[in-house]
Amino acid sequence: MSIISKLTSALTKLLCGGSSRKLIAGWWYSILAISLLLTLISLWVVSTRSPAEGFACMTSSLLLVALSVGGTMIMRKFHNSIAVGLFMGSIVAGSQLFFFLFLVYLGYASDRKLMYNANATVEDTMAILSLLQSILLGSFAIILGAHRTEILVVKKENVDVTDDSITDDGGNLHTNETRETHGYAPPSSPST
């Protein structure tokens, strides 16, 4: 077992009584709460700050809304490997985006303090929330990566193994019924 799996398992036992699904859901709900807070603050920033800062806030908010809706759909409905992989990739990209926005908001705050001698509490708040969102998204990607097998739904068919069942080169079990449906025609016995 890898170090990350051990750490997330310990975190699961500590916070959620051993249920990794509860840990993933709780972490996701905290990300949704910070996303809502960032979106509400960005609506205020758009109306009171420069166009560049407003653009940075609104694009990040729109990306958060898309990530929140898409992530919730994947967590609740689409449990296949492609959807979870796409979700993990978008979470890592979102984490990097919010770390970058943390640095951008710190720059806006220092410009506002030095150039305009004005209060920059909104920029400082947005910087802190962006850093928190970046940390939450990054740690969520690590937790999801360590426990993705518990999210994925694998459909297995109950197949009775009989004497006339065969296994192909890939290790897949085929019965008479499945051989015919997958295009496999058994060799016919020579008639005498």
PDB file of C-alpha atoms in Angstrom:
ATOM      1  CA  MET A   1       0.000   0.000   0.000  1.00  0.00           C
ATOM      2  CA  SER A   2       1.373   3.432  -0.900  1.00  0.00           C
ATOM      3  CA  ILE A   3       2.013   6.232   1.561  1.00  0.00           C
ATOM      4  CA  ILE A   4      -0.872   8.278   0.186  1.00  0.00           C
ATOM      5  CA  SER A   5      -3.277   5.374   0.633  1.00  0.00           C
ATOM      6  CA  LYS A   6      -2.099   4.894   4.203  1.00  0.00           C
ATOM      7  CA  LEU A   7      -2.514   8.598   4.998  1.00  0.00           C
ATOM      8  CA  THR A   8      -5.970   8.829   3.459  1.00  0.00           C
ATOM      9  CA  SER A   9      -7.022   5.612   5.194  1.00  0.00           C
ATOM     10  CA  ALA A  10      -5.888   7.079   8.516  1.00  0.00           C
ATOM     11  CA  LEU A  11      -7.784  10.283   7.728  1.00  0.00           C
ATOM     12  CA  THR A  12     -10.837   8.209   6.839  1.00  0.00           C
ATOM     13  CA  LYS A  13     -10.683   6.311  10.128  1.00  0.00           C
ATOM     14  CA  LEU A  14     -10.136   9.523  12.092  1.00  0.00           C
ATOM     15  CA  LEU A  15     -12.874  11.648  10.518  1.00  0.00           C
ATOM     16  CA  CYS A  16     -15.456   9.290   9.038  1.00  0.00           C
ATOM     17  CA  GLY A  17     -15.339   6.020  10.942  1.00  0.00           C
ATOM     18  CA  GLY A  18     -13.546   4.190   8.135  1.00  0.00           C
ATOM     19  CA  SER A  19     -15.889   5.143   5.290  1.00  0.00           C
ATOM     20  CA  SER A  20     -13.908   6.610   2.413  1.00  0.00           C
ATOM     21  CA  ARG A  21     -17.141   7.478   0.602  1.00  0.00           C
ATOM     22  CA  LYS A  22     -18.139   9.725   3.519  1.00  0.00           C
ATOM     23  CA  LEU A  23     -14.709  11.348   3.506  1.00  0.00           C
ATOM     24  CA  ILE A  24     -14.921  12.052  -0.228  1.00  0.00           C
ATOM     25  CA  ALA A  25     -18.476  13.386   0.094  1.00  0.00           C
ATOM     26  CA  GLY A  26     -17.616  15.590   3.073  1.00  0.00           C
ATOM     27  CA  TRP A  27     -14.551  16.986   1.330  1.00  0.00           C
ATOM     28  CA  TRP A  28     -16.634  17.695  -1.758  1.00  0.00           C
ATOM     29  CA  TYR A  29     -19.300  19.507   0.285  1.00  0.00           C
ATOM     30  CA  SER A  30     -16.626  21.723   1.833  1.00  0.00           C
ATOM     31  CA  ILE A  31     -15.383  22.543  -1.678  1.00  0.00           C
ATOM     32  CA  LEU A  32     -18.958  23.422  -2.683  1.00  0.00           C
ATOM     33  CA  ALA A  33     -19.305  25.729   0.343  1.00  0.00           C
ATOM     34  CA  ILE A  34     -16.101  27.612  -0.477  1.00  0.00           C
ATOM     35  CA  SER A  35     -17.212  27.763  -4.129  1.00  0.00           C
ATOM     36  CA  LEU A  36     -20.489  29.395  -3.138  1.00  0.00           C
ATOM     37  CA  LEU A  37     -18.663  31.906  -0.953  1.00  0.00           C
ATOM     38  CA  LEU A  38     -16.159  32.751  -3.714  1.00  0.00           C
ATOM     39  CA  THR A  39     -18.977  33.169  -6.234  1.00  0.00           C
ATOM     40  CA  LEU A  40     -20.917  35.548  -3.989  1.00  0.00           C
ATOM     41  CA  ILE A  41     -17.848  37.661  -3.242  1.00  0.00           C
ATOM     42  CA  SER A  42     -16.870  37.753  -6.919  1.00  0.00           C
ATOM     43  CA  LEU A  43     -20.285  39.215  -7.809  1.00  0.00           C
ATOM     44  CA  TRP A  44     -19.535  42.074  -5.440  1.00  0.00           C
ATOM     45  CA  VAL A  45     -15.969  42.467  -6.764  1.00  0.00           C
ATOM     46  CA  VAL A  46     -17.219  42.819 -10.340  1.00  0.00           C
ATOM     47  CA  SER A  47     -19.358  45.803  -9.373  1.00  0.00           C
ATOM     48  CA  THR A  48     -16.731  47.613  -7.287  1.00  0.00           C
ATOM     49  CA  ARG A  49     -13.251  46.858  -8.698  1.00  0.00           C
ATOM     50  CA  SER A  50     -11.333  47.225 -11.956  1.00  0.00           C
ATOM     51  CA  PRO A  51     -12.448  45.370 -15.104  1.00  0.00           C
ATOM     52  CA  ALA A  52      -9.384  43.109 -14.993  1.00  0.00           C
ATOM     53  CA  GLU A  53     -10.075  42.035 -11.425  1.00  0.00           C
ATOM     54  CA  GLY A  54     -13.757  41.600 -12.228  1.00  0.00           C
ATOM     55  CA  PHE A  55     -12.888  39.420 -15.218  1.00  0.00           C
ATOM     56  CA  ALA A  56     -10.594  37.236 -13.090  1.00  0.00           C
ATOM     57  CA  CYS A  57     -13.333  36.852 -10.470  1.00  0.00           C
ATOM     58  CA  MET A  58     -16.138  36.067 -12.897  1.00  0.00           C
ATOM     59  CA  THR A  59     -14.212  33.565 -15.004  1.00  0.00           C
ATOM     60  CA  SER A  60     -13.088  31.735 -11.889  1.00  0.00           C
ATOM     61  CA  SER A  61     -16.656  31.769 -10.581  1.00  0.00           C
ATOM     62  CA  LEU A  62     -18.030  30.382 -13.842  1.00  0.00           C
ATOM     63  CA  LEU A  63     -15.394  27.645 -13.773  1.00  0.00           C
ATOM     64  CA  LEU A  64     -16.317  26.882 -10.166  1.00  0.00           C
ATOM     65  CA  VAL A  65     -19.982  26.596 -11.051  1.00  0.00           C
ATOM     66  CA  ALA A  66     -19.181  24.270 -13.961  1.00  0.00           C
ATOM     67  CA  LEU A  67     -16.848  22.184 -11.784  1.00  0.00           C
ATOM     68  CA  SER A  68     -19.412  22.031  -8.985  1.00  0.00           C
ATOM     69  CA  VAL A  69     -22.272  20.948 -11.225  1.00  0.00           C
ATOM     70  CA  GLY A  70     -20.186  18.494 -13.244  1.00  0.00           C
ATOM     71  CA  GLY A  71     -18.461  17.084 -10.177  1.00  0.00           C
ATOM     72  CA  THR A  72     -21.729  16.581  -8.333  1.00  0.00           C
ATOM     73  CA  MET A  73     -23.178  14.786 -11.360  1.00  0.00           C
ATOM     74  CA  ILE A  74     -20.147  12.498 -11.562  1.00  0.00           C
ATOM     75  CA  MET A  75     -20.166  11.820  -7.820  1.00  0.00           C
ATOM     76  CA  ARG A  76     -23.850  10.922  -7.844  1.00  0.00           C
ATOM     77  CA  LYS A  77     -24.583   9.393 -11.231  1.00  0.00           C
ATOM     78  CA  PHE A  78     -21.678   8.734 -13.579  1.00  0.00           C
ATOM     79  CA  HIS A  79     -19.301   6.285 -11.886  1.00  0.00           C
ATOM     80  CA  ASN A  80     -17.284   5.083 -14.869  1.00  0.00           C
ATOM     81  CA  SER A  81     -13.533   5.379 -15.254  1.00  0.00           C
ATOM     82  CA  ILE A  82     -13.588   8.007 -18.008  1.00  0.00           C
ATOM     83  CA  ALA A  83     -15.871  10.337 -16.047  1.00  0.00           C
ATOM     84  CA  VAL A  84     -13.871   9.952 -12.824  1.00  0.00           C
ATOM     85  CA  GLY A  85     -10.592  10.480 -14.706  1.00  0.00           C
ATOM     86  CA  LEU A  86     -11.907  13.618 -16.399  1.00  0.00           C
ATOM     87  CA  PHE A  87     -13.187  14.819 -13.032  1.00  0.00           C
ATOM     88  CA  MET A  88      -9.802  14.220 -11.378  1.00  0.00           C
ATOM     89  CA  GLY A  89      -8.026  16.099 -14.168  1.00  0.00           C
ATOM     90  CA  SER A  90     -10.361  19.067 -13.902  1.00  0.00           C
ATOM     91  CA  ILE A  91      -9.881  19.126 -10.142  1.00  0.00           C
ATOM     92  CA  VAL A  92      -6.088  19.230 -10.492  1.00  0.00           C
ATOM     93  CA  ALA A  93      -6.392  22.003 -13.092  1.00  0.00           C
ATOM     94  CA  GLY A  94      -8.779  23.887 -10.789  1.00  0.00           C
ATOM     95  CA  SER A  95      -6.339  23.559  -7.919  1.00  0.00           C
ATOM     96  CA  GLN A  96      -3.569  25.055 -10.013  1.00  0.00           C
ATOM     97  CA  LEU A  97      -5.872  27.839 -11.242  1.00  0.00           C
ATOM     98  CA  PHE A  98      -6.806  28.854  -7.712  1.00  0.00           C
ATOM     99  CA  PHE A  99      -3.193  28.840  -6.589  1.00  0.00           C
ATOM    100  CA  PHE A 100      -2.458  31.182  -9.488  1.00  0.00           C
ATOM    101  CA  LEU A 101      -5.456  33.351  -8.510  1.00  0.00           C
ATOM    102  CA  PHE A 102      -4.113  33.464  -4.952  1.00  0.00           C
ATOM    103  CA  LEU A 103      -0.957  35.087  -6.335  1.00  0.00           C
ATOM    104  CA  VAL A 104      -2.963  37.402  -8.618  1.00  0.00           C
ATOM    105  CA  TYR A 105      -5.171  38.628  -5.761  1.00  0.00           C
ATOM    106  CA  LEU A 106      -2.098  39.242  -3.614  1.00  0.00           C
ATOM    107  CA  GLY A 107      -0.739  41.364  -6.466  1.00  0.00           C
ATOM    108  CA  TYR A 108      -4.009  43.304  -6.727  1.00  0.00           C
ATOM    109  CA  ALA A 109      -3.958  43.861  -2.962  1.00  0.00           C
ATOM    110  CA  SER A 110      -0.391  45.173  -2.947  1.00  0.00           C
ATOM    111  CA  ASP A 111      -1.132  47.442  -5.939  1.00  0.00           C
ATOM    112  CA  ARG A 112      -4.220  48.781  -4.229  1.00  0.00           C
ATOM    113  CA  LYS A 113      -2.314  49.463  -1.003  1.00  0.00           C
ATOM    114  CA  LEU A 114       0.773  51.017  -2.632  1.00  0.00           C
ATOM    115  CA  MET A 115      -0.650  52.890  -5.609  1.00  0.00           C
ATOM    116  CA  TYR A 116      -4.011  54.033  -4.311  1.00  0.00           C
ATOM    117  CA  ASN A 117      -3.361  53.938  -0.557  1.00  0.00           C
ATOM    118  CA  ALA A 118      -6.713  52.171  -0.254  1.00  0.00           C
ATOM    119  CA  ASN A 119      -8.085  49.330   1.821  1.00  0.00           C
ATOM    120  CA  ALA A 120      -7.532  45.912   0.206  1.00  0.00           C
ATOM    121  CA  THR A 121      -9.458  43.615   2.530  1.00  0.00           C
ATOM    122  CA  VAL A 122     -11.562  42.218  -0.324  1.00  0.00           C
ATOM    123  CA  GLU A 123      -8.471  41.283  -2.320  1.00  0.00           C
ATOM    124  CA  ASP A 124      -6.848  39.758   0.770  1.00  0.00           C
ATOM    125  CA  THR A 125     -10.044  37.804   1.471  1.00  0.00           C
ATOM    126  CA  MET A 126     -10.215  36.568  -2.107  1.00  0.00           C
ATOM    127  CA  ALA A 127      -6.527  35.588  -1.944  1.00  0.00           C
ATOM    128  CA  ILE A 128      -7.053  33.588   1.258  1.00  0.00           C
ATOM    129  CA  LEU A 129     -10.191  31.913  -0.093  1.00  0.00           C
ATOM    130  CA  SER A 130      -8.407  31.095  -3.360  1.00  0.00           C
ATOM    131  CA  LEU A 131      -5.529  29.507  -1.441  1.00  0.00           C
ATOM    132  CA  LEU A 132      -8.002  27.533   0.678  1.00  0.00           C
ATOM    133  CA  GLN A 133      -9.850  26.394  -2.458  1.00  0.00           C
ATOM    134  CA  SER A 134      -6.551  25.384  -4.066  1.00  0.00           C
ATOM    135  CA  ILE A 135      -5.584  23.312  -1.018  1.00  0.00           C
ATOM    136  CA  LEU A 136      -9.040  21.715  -0.803  1.00  0.00           C
ATOM    137  CA  LEU A 137      -9.100  20.843  -4.504  1.00  0.00           C
ATOM    138  CA  GLY A 138      -5.552  19.470  -4.460  1.00  0.00           C
ATOM    139  CA  SER A 139      -6.151  17.342  -1.386  1.00  0.00           C
ATOM    140  CA  PHE A 140      -9.479  16.169  -2.830  1.00  0.00           C
ATOM    141  CA  ALA A 141      -7.686  15.051  -5.988  1.00  0.00           C
ATOM    142  CA  ILE A 142      -5.218  13.086  -3.845  1.00  0.00           C
ATOM    143  CA  ILE A 143      -8.007  11.477  -1.799  1.00  0.00           C
ATOM    144  CA  LEU A 144     -10.036  10.681  -4.907  1.00  0.00           C
ATOM    145  CA  GLY A 145      -6.969   9.223  -6.604  1.00  0.00           C
ATOM    146  CA  ALA A 146      -6.239   7.000  -3.621  1.00  0.00           C
ATOM    147  CA  HIS A 147      -9.846   5.777  -3.299  1.00  0.00           C
ATOM    148  CA  ARG A 148     -11.076   5.927  -6.905  1.00  0.00           C
ATOM    149  CA  THR A 149     -11.681   2.182  -6.998  1.00  0.00           C
ATOM    150  CA  GLU A 150     -14.354   2.608  -4.335  1.00  0.00           C
ATOM    151  CA  ILE A 151     -16.141   5.188  -6.486  1.00  0.00           C
ATOM    152  CA  LEU A 152     -16.072   3.233  -9.721  1.00  0.00           C
ATOM    153  CA  VAL A 153     -18.924   0.820 -10.348  1.00  0.00           C
ATOM    154  CA  VAL A 154     -17.839  -2.391 -11.994  1.00  0.00           C
ATOM    155  CA  LYS A 155     -20.627  -4.372 -13.597  1.00  0.00           C
ATOM    156  CA  LYS A 156     -20.098  -8.095 -13.300  1.00  0.00           C
ATOM    157  CA  GLU A 157     -22.268 -10.732 -14.828  1.00  0.00           C
ATOM    158  CA  ASN A 158     -22.965 -13.942 -12.980  1.00  0.00           C
ATOM    159  CA  VAL A 159     -21.668 -16.649 -15.243  1.00  0.00           C
ATOM    160  CA  ASP A 160     -21.818 -20.293 -14.291  1.00  0.00           C
ATOM    161  CA  VAL A 161     -18.598 -22.088 -15.067  1.00  0.00           C
ATOM    162  CA  THR A 162     -19.309 -25.356 -16.796  1.00  0.00           C
ATOM    163  CA  ASP A 163     -17.158 -27.921 -18.516  1.00  0.00           C
ATOM    164  CA  ASP A 164     -17.843 -26.438 -21.938  1.00  0.00           C
ATOM    165  CA  SER A 165     -16.879 -22.884 -20.962  1.00  0.00           C
ATOM    166  CA  ILE A 166     -13.618 -21.494 -22.292  1.00  0.00           C
ATOM    167  CA  THR A 167     -11.268 -18.644 -21.504  1.00  0.00           C
ATOM    168  CA  ASP A 168      -9.858 -16.504 -24.304  1.00  0.00           C
ATOM    169  CA  ASP A 169      -6.343 -15.031 -24.452  1.00  0.00           C
ATOM    170  CA  GLY A 170      -7.387 -12.026 -22.362  1.00  0.00           C
ATOM    171  CA  GLY A 171      -8.637 -14.206 -19.499  1.00  0.00           C
ATOM    172  CA  ASN A 172     -12.326 -13.499 -20.233  1.00  0.00           C
ATOM    173  CA  LEU A 173     -14.688 -16.353 -19.507  1.00  0.00           C
ATOM    174  CA  HIS A 174     -17.045 -17.360 -22.293  1.00  0.00           C
ATOM    175  CA  THR A 175     -19.854 -19.852 -22.031  1.00  0.00           C
ATOM    176  CA  ASN A 176     -21.765 -21.261 -24.954  1.00  0.00           C
ATOM    177  CA  GLU A 177     -24.175 -18.385 -24.618  1.00  0.00           C
ATOM    178  CA  THR A 178     -21.510 -15.667 -24.576  1.00  0.00           C
ATOM    179  CA  ARG A 179     -19.434 -17.289 -27.315  1.00  0.00           C
ATOM    180  CA  GLU A 180     -22.277 -16.959 -29.757  1.00  0.00           C
ATOM    181  CA  THR A 181     -23.047 -13.346 -28.847  1.00  0.00           C
ATOM    182  CA  HIS A 182     -19.410 -12.232 -29.102  1.00  0.00           C
ATOM    183  CA  GLY A 183     -18.950 -13.663 -32.578  1.00  0.00           C
ATOM    184  CA  TYR A 184     -17.116 -16.814 -31.518  1.00  0.00           C
ATOM    185  CA  ALA A 185     -18.253 -19.879 -33.346  1.00  0.00           C
ATOM    186  CA  PRO A 186     -16.961 -23.136 -31.850  1.00  0.00           C
ATOM    187  CA  PRO A 187     -15.374 -25.509 -34.303  1.00  0.00           C
ATOM    188  CA  SER A 188     -17.795 -28.087 -35.545  1.00  0.00           C
ATOM    189  CA  SER A 189     -16.947 -31.686 -34.973  1.00  0.00           C
ATOM    190  CA  PRO A 190     -16.274 -33.647 -38.164  1.00  0.00           C
ATOM    191  CA  SER A 191     -19.146 -35.918 -39.005  1.00  0.00           C
ATOM    192  CA  THR A 192     -18.352 -39.461 -40.028  1.00  0.00           C
TER     193      THR A 192
END
